[in-house]
């Protein structure tokens, strides 16, 4: 690949990026080799294999978000979940753009492509900020921490969107032939954010944690990110020719990026512990409280009221209220079984 800083000609000829149809000439920049298309109900679907990876990414993201939200007291839980929300929205949008369900010739395509670039900018910025949550510059989960992350992510999204739409529409000194701004926003900025995130997390693990296993998660994530970049921008055409146009570098790049995102979750999960003292469970446990004043076979059951009554030495379990009611009437014997006795007590025959 002929790589020139700020120029998309070599990049788009190697791999079919979402922005490539909007750059260069009016027809865009076409890749030398790209995967085969399929026709479904008179609709041509581009990159079908890559679309399956996008769908798998949505499923995996939903699973990771569920597990993150279930760790109620973990550090940085609310901050890291925003990263996965943004990633999920980006993957959902990529399904329609990569497959050309939104046609490249339509007026909506440049807008959605600009939104996609803006989301990518916000995703990597959110990852960068999450790298500093563990240093506790601001207490995690507080409005100060959350709103700084949200507002700054929105600002970076707007920057990415404006640079992209300005490049597509030739606004503000930008044009499809002048792509330096878009090149920096889409390709250079993510690499910088990932590098800063990795360095900060290595420092965090070495300085604050006794366990060194999280470094393995960081290493696997870095390897996946590097593999995605190399396969997409370095060997996409070679892969496409080698497998006879069935897939190209976009497939492996999307797959490796998904693995890198999974390693981000795995790393966060390995350095955060759930505080069980303050955690909230979804199951109702039934606790058995053994009173030393009771006999060896007498047990009070504290829990949700059941349909059956429970007899104890103090009284009868009231099924309607779930409580032990003193002086309850035993319907089976016609006598009171509670304490104190409800009827008159004859002390005349007592030997005392």
Short mmCIF file of C-alpha atoms in Angstrom, two decimals:
data_model
loop_
_atom_site.label_atom_id
_atom_site.label_comp_id
_atom_site.label_asym_id
_atom_site.label_seq_id
_atom_site.Cartn_x
_atom_site.Cartn_y
_atom_site.Cartn_z
CA UNK A 1 0.00 0.00 0.00
CA UNK A 2 1.30 3.44 -0.90
CA UNK A 3 0.83 5.29 2.39
CA UNK A 4 0.88 9.09 2.36
CA UNK A 5 -0.09 11.11 5.42
CA UNK A 6 -3.37 12.94 4.87
CA UNK A 7 -4.12 11.15 1.60
CA UNK A 8 -6.83 8.50 1.26
CA UNK A 9 -5.89 7.35 -2.24
CA UNK A 10 -3.61 4.55 -1.09
CA UNK A 11 -5.84 3.64 1.85
CA UNK A 12 -9.08 3.36 -0.13
CA UNK A 13 -7.44 1.41 -2.95
CA UNK A 14 -6.32 -1.17 -0.39
CA UNK A 15 -9.50 -1.47 1.72
CA UNK A 16 -13.09 -0.38 1.11
CA UNK A 17 -13.76 2.00 4.01
CA UNK A 18 -17.15 3.59 4.58
CA UNK A 19 -15.84 7.06 3.70
CA UNK A 20 -14.16 6.03 0.44
CA UNK A 21 -17.22 6.52 -1.83
CA UNK A 22 -17.30 10.17 -0.73
CA UNK A 23 -13.66 10.96 -1.44
CA UNK A 24 -11.58 11.63 -4.54
CA UNK A 25 -13.66 12.08 -7.69
CA UNK A 26 -17.43 12.11 -7.97
CA UNK A 27 -17.40 8.31 -8.18
CA UNK A 28 -15.29 7.97 -5.06
CA UNK A 29 -12.17 5.84 -4.64
CA UNK A 30 -12.71 2.17 -5.45
CA UNK A 31 -10.70 -0.61 -3.84
CA UNK A 32 -8.52 -2.81 -6.01
CA UNK A 33 -10.25 -5.92 -4.63
CA UNK A 34 -13.31 -6.23 -2.44
CA UNK A 35 -15.53 -9.08 -1.33
CA UNK A 36 -18.37 -10.44 -3.42
CA UNK A 37 -21.86 -9.05 -3.18
CA UNK A 38 -25.06 -11.04 -2.72
CA UNK A 39 -28.57 -10.25 -3.89
CA UNK A 40 -31.47 -10.66 -1.46
CA UNK A 41 -34.98 -9.72 -2.60
CA UNK A 42 -33.64 -7.58 -5.46
CA UNK A 43 -31.33 -5.77 -3.02
CA UNK A 44 -27.58 -6.04 -3.46
CA UNK A 45 -25.80 -6.53 -0.11
CA UNK A 46 -22.15 -5.55 0.03
CA UNK A 47 -19.71 -7.13 2.50
CA UNK A 48 -22.12 -9.89 3.67
CA UNK A 49 -19.50 -11.68 5.78
CA UNK A 50 -18.52 -8.43 7.51
CA UNK A 51 -22.18 -7.75 8.30
CA UNK A 52 -22.35 -11.04 10.21
CA UNK A 53 -19.40 -9.87 12.31
CA UNK A 54 -21.21 -6.61 13.03
CA UNK A 55 -24.26 -8.57 14.20
CA UNK A 56 -22.07 -10.81 16.36
CA UNK A 57 -20.49 -7.67 17.83
CA UNK A 58 -23.91 -6.37 18.83
CA UNK A 59 -24.73 -9.65 20.57
CA UNK A 60 -21.40 -9.76 22.41
CA UNK A 61 -21.74 -6.12 23.43
CA UNK A 62 -25.17 -6.79 24.92
CA UNK A 63 -23.71 -9.66 26.97
CA UNK A 64 -20.80 -7.52 28.19
CA UNK A 65 -23.09 -4.62 29.12
CA UNK A 66 -25.30 -7.01 31.09
CA UNK A 67 -22.36 -8.28 33.12
CA UNK A 68 -21.03 -4.77 33.68
CA UNK A 69 -24.37 -3.51 34.96
CA UNK A 70 -24.66 -6.53 37.27
CA UNK A 71 -21.50 -5.46 39.14
CA UNK A 72 -23.26 -2.82 41.17
CA UNK A 73 -20.31 -1.59 43.21
CA UNK A 74 -17.42 -2.03 40.74
CA UNK A 75 -15.14 0.94 40.14
CA UNK A 76 -15.83 2.81 36.90
CA UNK A 77 -18.93 0.79 36.07
CA UNK A 78 -20.95 3.72 34.72
CA UNK A 79 -18.00 5.16 32.83
CA UNK A 80 -16.98 1.98 31.00
CA UNK A 81 -20.55 1.11 30.04
CA UNK A 82 -20.77 4.33 27.98
CA UNK A 83 -17.88 3.06 25.87
CA UNK A 84 -19.80 -0.11 25.05
CA UNK A 85 -23.00 1.80 24.32
CA UNK A 86 -21.17 3.95 21.77
CA UNK A 87 -19.53 0.89 20.26
CA UNK A 88 -22.91 -0.83 19.90
CA UNK A 89 -24.45 2.18 18.12
CA UNK A 90 -21.44 2.35 15.80
CA UNK A 91 -21.70 -1.34 14.92
CA UNK A 92 -25.44 -1.06 14.26
CA UNK A 93 -24.83 1.86 11.90
CA UNK A 94 -21.96 0.03 10.18
CA UNK A 95 -24.36 -2.76 9.18
CA UNK A 96 -26.33 -0.34 7.00
CA UNK A 97 -23.27 1.47 5.61
CA UNK A 98 -20.98 -1.49 4.89
CA UNK A 99 -23.77 -3.44 3.25
CA UNK A 100 -24.94 -0.40 1.24
CA UNK A 101 -28.49 -0.84 2.51
CA UNK A 102 -28.18 2.93 2.61
CA UNK A 103 -27.03 3.41 -1.00
CA UNK A 104 -23.81 5.33 -1.56
CA UNK A 105 -25.52 7.51 -4.17
CA UNK A 106 -28.29 8.66 -1.82
CA UNK A 107 -28.21 12.02 -0.10
CA UNK A 108 -28.45 10.34 3.31
CA UNK A 109 -25.23 8.34 2.91
CA UNK A 110 -22.79 11.26 3.54
CA UNK A 111 -24.72 12.24 6.67
CA UNK A 112 -24.71 8.74 8.12
CA UNK A 113 -21.07 8.27 7.14
CA UNK A 114 -20.22 11.48 9.00
CA UNK A 115 -22.17 10.23 12.03
CA UNK A 116 -20.19 7.00 11.87
CA UNK A 117 -16.88 8.87 11.86
CA UNK A 118 -18.06 11.06 14.74
CA UNK A 119 -19.04 7.99 16.75
CA UNK A 120 -15.60 6.48 16.15
CA UNK A 121 -13.97 9.65 17.46
CA UNK A 122 -16.19 9.63 20.56
CA UNK A 123 -15.56 5.91 21.17
CA UNK A 124 -11.78 6.25 21.29
CA UNK A 125 -12.01 9.41 23.40
CA UNK A 126 -14.30 7.60 25.85
CA UNK A 127 -11.76 4.76 26.04
CA UNK A 128 -9.00 7.27 26.73
CA UNK A 129 -10.90 8.90 29.59
CA UNK A 130 -11.75 5.50 31.07
CA UNK A 131 -8.02 4.88 31.26
CA UNK A 132 -7.76 7.61 33.90
CA UNK A 133 -10.79 6.59 35.97
CA UNK A 134 -8.69 4.14 37.98
CA UNK A 135 -6.35 6.95 39.08
CA UNK A 136 -9.30 8.60 40.87
CA UNK A 137 -8.64 12.14 39.66
CA UNK A 138 -12.39 12.42 40.14
CA UNK A 139 -14.41 9.88 42.09
CA UNK A 140 -16.01 7.44 39.71
CA UNK A 141 -19.78 7.38 39.42
CA UNK A 142 -20.19 10.96 40.62
CA UNK A 143 -21.93 13.60 38.50
CA UNK A 144 -18.59 15.37 38.01
CA UNK A 145 -16.99 12.29 36.51
CA UNK A 146 -19.97 11.18 34.46
CA UNK A 147 -20.91 14.55 33.00
CA UNK A 148 -17.33 15.35 32.08
CA UNK A 149 -17.15 12.07 30.17
CA UNK A 150 -20.52 12.59 28.49
CA UNK A 151 -20.01 16.23 27.51
CA UNK A 152 -16.47 15.70 26.25
CA UNK A 153 -17.60 12.66 24.22
CA UNK A 154 -20.36 14.76 22.66
CA UNK A 155 -17.82 17.48 21.81
CA UNK A 156 -15.51 14.95 20.13
CA UNK A 157 -18.47 13.47 18.26
CA UNK A 158 -19.40 16.90 16.94
CA UNK A 159 -15.81 17.57 15.87
CA UNK A 160 -15.61 14.28 13.99
CA UNK A 161 -19.01 14.84 12.39
CA UNK A 162 -18.24 18.40 11.25
CA UNK A 163 -14.84 17.49 9.82
CA UNK A 164 -16.37 14.57 7.93
CA UNK A 165 -19.38 16.40 6.54
CA UNK A 166 -17.18 19.37 5.62
CA UNK A 167 -14.90 17.03 3.69
CA UNK A 168 -17.79 15.34 1.89
CA UNK A 169 -19.59 18.59 1.05
CA UNK A 170 -16.52 20.82 0.41
CA UNK A 171 -17.25 23.18 3.32
CA UNK A 172 -14.81 25.18 5.45
CA UNK A 173 -11.75 24.74 3.26
CA UNK A 174 -12.21 20.97 3.19
CA UNK A 175 -13.04 18.89 0.13
CA UNK A 176 -12.95 15.29 -1.10
CA UNK A 177 -9.46 16.05 -2.41
CA UNK A 178 -8.28 17.77 0.80
CA UNK A 179 -8.65 15.00 3.33
CA UNK A 180 -5.98 15.80 5.91
CA UNK A 181 -8.51 16.73 8.59
CA UNK A 182 -10.53 13.59 8.03
CA UNK A 183 -7.34 11.52 7.98
CA UNK A 184 -6.33 12.86 11.39
CA UNK A 185 -9.78 12.42 12.92
CA UNK A 186 -10.45 8.92 11.61
CA UNK A 187 -7.04 7.26 11.47
CA UNK A 188 -4.48 9.15 13.57
CA UNK A 189 -6.59 10.15 16.58
CA UNK A 190 -7.69 6.54 17.42
CA UNK A 191 -4.08 5.32 17.43
CA UNK A 192 -3.08 8.11 19.84
CA UNK A 193 -6.00 7.34 22.18
CA UNK A 194 -5.24 3.62 22.23
CA UNK A 195 -1.55 4.27 22.93
CA UNK A 196 -2.32 6.59 25.86
CA UNK A 197 -4.90 4.14 27.25
CA UNK A 198 -2.47 1.22 27.12
CA UNK A 199 0.35 3.16 28.77
CA UNK A 200 -1.92 4.44 31.54
CA UNK A 201 -3.26 0.96 32.28
CA UNK A 202 0.20 -0.59 32.41
CA UNK A 203 1.22 2.08 34.93
CA UNK A 204 -1.98 1.47 36.92
CA UNK A 205 -1.42 -2.29 37.12
CA UNK A 206 2.27 -2.02 38.06
CA UNK A 207 1.83 0.69 40.68
CA UNK A 208 -1.45 -0.24 42.37
CA UNK A 209 -2.15 -3.95 41.83
CA UNK A 210 -0.41 -6.99 43.23
CA UNK A 211 -1.75 -9.20 40.46
CA UNK A 212 0.07 -8.99 37.10
CA UNK A 213 -2.39 -11.13 35.14
CA UNK A 214 -4.31 -8.07 33.79
CA UNK A 215 -1.18 -7.23 31.79
CA UNK A 216 -1.96 -10.31 29.70
CA UNK A 217 -5.38 -8.88 28.82
CA UNK A 218 -3.75 -5.61 27.79
CA UNK A 219 -1.23 -7.48 25.64
CA UNK A 220 -3.93 -9.52 23.89
CA UNK A 221 -5.99 -6.39 23.28
CA UNK A 222 -3.02 -4.54 21.80
CA UNK A 223 -2.19 -7.50 19.58
CA UNK A 224 -5.78 -7.62 18.31
CA UNK A 225 -5.82 -3.88 17.56
CA UNK A 226 -2.50 -4.04 15.71
CA UNK A 227 -3.69 -7.11 13.78
CA UNK A 228 -6.84 -5.26 12.75
CA UNK A 229 -4.84 -2.32 11.39
CA UNK A 230 -2.32 -4.54 9.57
CA UNK A 231 -4.93 -6.81 8.00
CA UNK A 232 -7.14 -3.94 6.89
CA UNK A 233 -4.59 -1.44 5.63
CA UNK A 234 -1.73 -3.74 4.74
CA UNK A 235 -3.04 -7.02 3.36
CA UNK A 236 -6.69 -6.50 2.45
CA UNK A 237 -6.14 -6.82 -1.30
CA UNK A 238 -3.89 -9.86 -0.90
CA UNK A 239 -6.47 -11.58 1.31
CA UNK A 240 -9.25 -10.76 -1.14
CA UNK A 241 -7.34 -12.20 -4.10
CA UNK A 242 -6.22 -15.25 -2.13
CA UNK A 243 -9.76 -16.29 -1.14
CA UNK A 244 -11.27 -15.41 -4.54
CA UNK A 245 -13.24 -12.34 -3.42
CA UNK A 246 -15.26 -14.13 -0.76
CA UNK A 247 -13.90 -11.92 2.03
CA UNK A 248 -11.34 -9.14 2.32
CA UNK A 249 -9.37 -7.33 5.00
CA UNK A 250 -12.50 -5.59 6.29
CA UNK A 251 -13.80 -8.91 7.60
CA UNK A 252 -10.66 -9.70 9.59
CA UNK A 253 -10.24 -6.08 10.69
CA UNK A 254 -13.77 -5.95 12.12
CA UNK A 255 -13.27 -9.33 13.78
CA UNK A 256 -9.99 -8.29 15.40
CA UNK A 257 -11.49 -5.01 16.60
CA UNK A 258 -14.30 -6.98 18.22
CA UNK A 259 -11.74 -9.15 19.98
CA UNK A 260 -9.89 -6.01 21.13
CA UNK A 261 -13.11 -4.59 22.59
CA UNK A 262 -13.73 -7.89 24.37
CA UNK A 263 -10.24 -7.65 25.87
CA UNK A 264 -11.12 -4.16 27.15
CA UNK A 265 -14.04 -5.72 29.02
CA UNK A 266 -11.93 -8.65 30.20
CA UNK A 267 -9.26 -6.30 31.53
CA UNK A 268 -11.79 -4.09 33.32
CA UNK A 269 -13.46 -7.15 34.83
CA UNK A 270 -10.11 -8.50 36.08
CA UNK A 271 -9.13 -5.30 37.92
CA UNK A 272 -12.53 -4.59 39.49
CA UNK A 273 -14.01 -6.60 42.32
CA UNK A 274 -17.62 -6.69 43.47
CA UNK A 275 -18.18 -5.49 47.05
CA UNK A 276 -20.58 -8.19 48.20
CA UNK A 277 -21.45 -6.27 51.37
CA UNK A 278 -23.30 -3.64 49.33
CA UNK A 279 -24.29 -5.67 46.28
CA UNK A 280 -27.92 -6.23 45.40
CA UNK A 281 -29.06 -9.65 44.34
CA UNK A 282 -32.10 -10.60 42.31
CA UNK A 283 -32.91 -13.75 44.28
CA UNK A 284 -34.78 -13.88 47.59
CA UNK A 285 -33.00 -16.14 50.02
CA UNK A 286 -34.81 -17.96 52.82
CA UNK A 287 -32.79 -17.73 56.03
CA UNK A 288 -33.15 -20.18 58.92
CA UNK A 289 -32.75 -18.57 62.32
CA UNK A 290 -32.16 -21.04 65.11
CA UNK A 291 -33.17 -19.74 68.51
CA UNK A 292 -31.18 -21.28 71.40
CA UNK A 293 -34.34 -21.12 73.56
CA UNK A 294 -36.11 -23.48 71.20
CA UNK A 295 -35.74 -27.22 71.10
CA UNK A 296 -33.31 -28.94 68.74
CA UNK A 297 -36.08 -29.54 66.19
CA UNK A 298 -37.69 -26.09 66.37
CA UNK A 299 -36.67 -23.64 63.66
CA UNK A 300 -38.16 -20.29 62.77
CA UNK A 301 -38.23 -19.69 59.03
CA UNK A 302 -37.91 -16.08 57.97
CA UNK A 303 -38.80 -15.51 54.34
CA UNK A 304 -41.71 -15.03 51.98
CA UNK A 305 -45.03 -16.27 53.42
CA UNK A 306 -46.16 -19.63 52.12
CA UNK A 307 -49.60 -21.17 51.74
CA UNK A 308 -49.00 -23.66 54.54
CA UNK A 309 -49.02 -22.67 58.22
CA UNK A 310 -46.05 -23.21 60.49
CA UNK A 311 -46.47 -24.26 64.11
CA UNK A 312 -43.86 -23.22 66.67
CA UNK A 313 -43.61 -23.28 70.43
CA UNK A 314 -44.63 -19.61 70.54
CA UNK A 315 -47.60 -19.67 68.25
CA UNK A 316 -49.03 -20.46 64.90
CA UNK A 317 -47.59 -19.01 61.68
CA UNK A 318 -50.15 -16.70 60.13
CA UNK A 319 -50.21 -17.46 56.38
CA UNK A 320 -51.94 -14.21 55.46
CA UNK A 321 -49.47 -11.90 57.18
CA UNK A 322 -46.33 -14.03 57.27
CA UNK A 323 -45.96 -13.46 61.08
CA UNK A 324 -46.20 -15.50 64.23
CA UNK A 325 -49.40 -14.45 65.94
CA UNK A 326 -49.65 -14.92 69.74
CA UNK A 327 -52.84 -16.54 70.86
CA UNK A 328 -53.81 -17.90 67.46
CA UNK A 329 -56.72 -20.33 67.39
CA UNK A 330 -56.03 -23.86 66.21
CA UNK A 331 -58.94 -24.78 63.95
CA UNK A 332 -58.07 -28.49 63.95
CA UNK A 333 -58.35 -28.98 67.72
CA UNK A 334 -60.68 -26.12 68.58
CA UNK A 335 -58.22 -24.88 71.20
CA UNK A 336 -55.88 -22.00 71.45
CA UNK A 337 -52.31 -22.96 70.65
CA UNK A 338 -50.66 -19.64 71.28
CA UNK A 339 -48.94 -18.08 74.25
CA UNK A 340 -50.20 -16.77 76.62
CA UNK A 341 -53.28 -19.02 76.80
CA UNK A 342 -56.46 -17.24 75.88
CA UNK A 343 -58.77 -19.24 78.23
CA UNK A 344 -58.99 -19.28 82.05
CA UNK A 345 -56.24 -21.13 83.85
CA UNK A 346 -57.04 -23.35 86.82
CA UNK A 347 -54.30 -23.13 89.44
CA UNK A 348 -56.29 -24.97 92.11
CA UNK A 349 -54.87 -28.39 91.29
CA UNK A 350 -51.32 -27.18 91.13
CA UNK A 351 -49.06 -28.83 93.73
CA UNK A 352 -47.43 -25.42 94.22
#
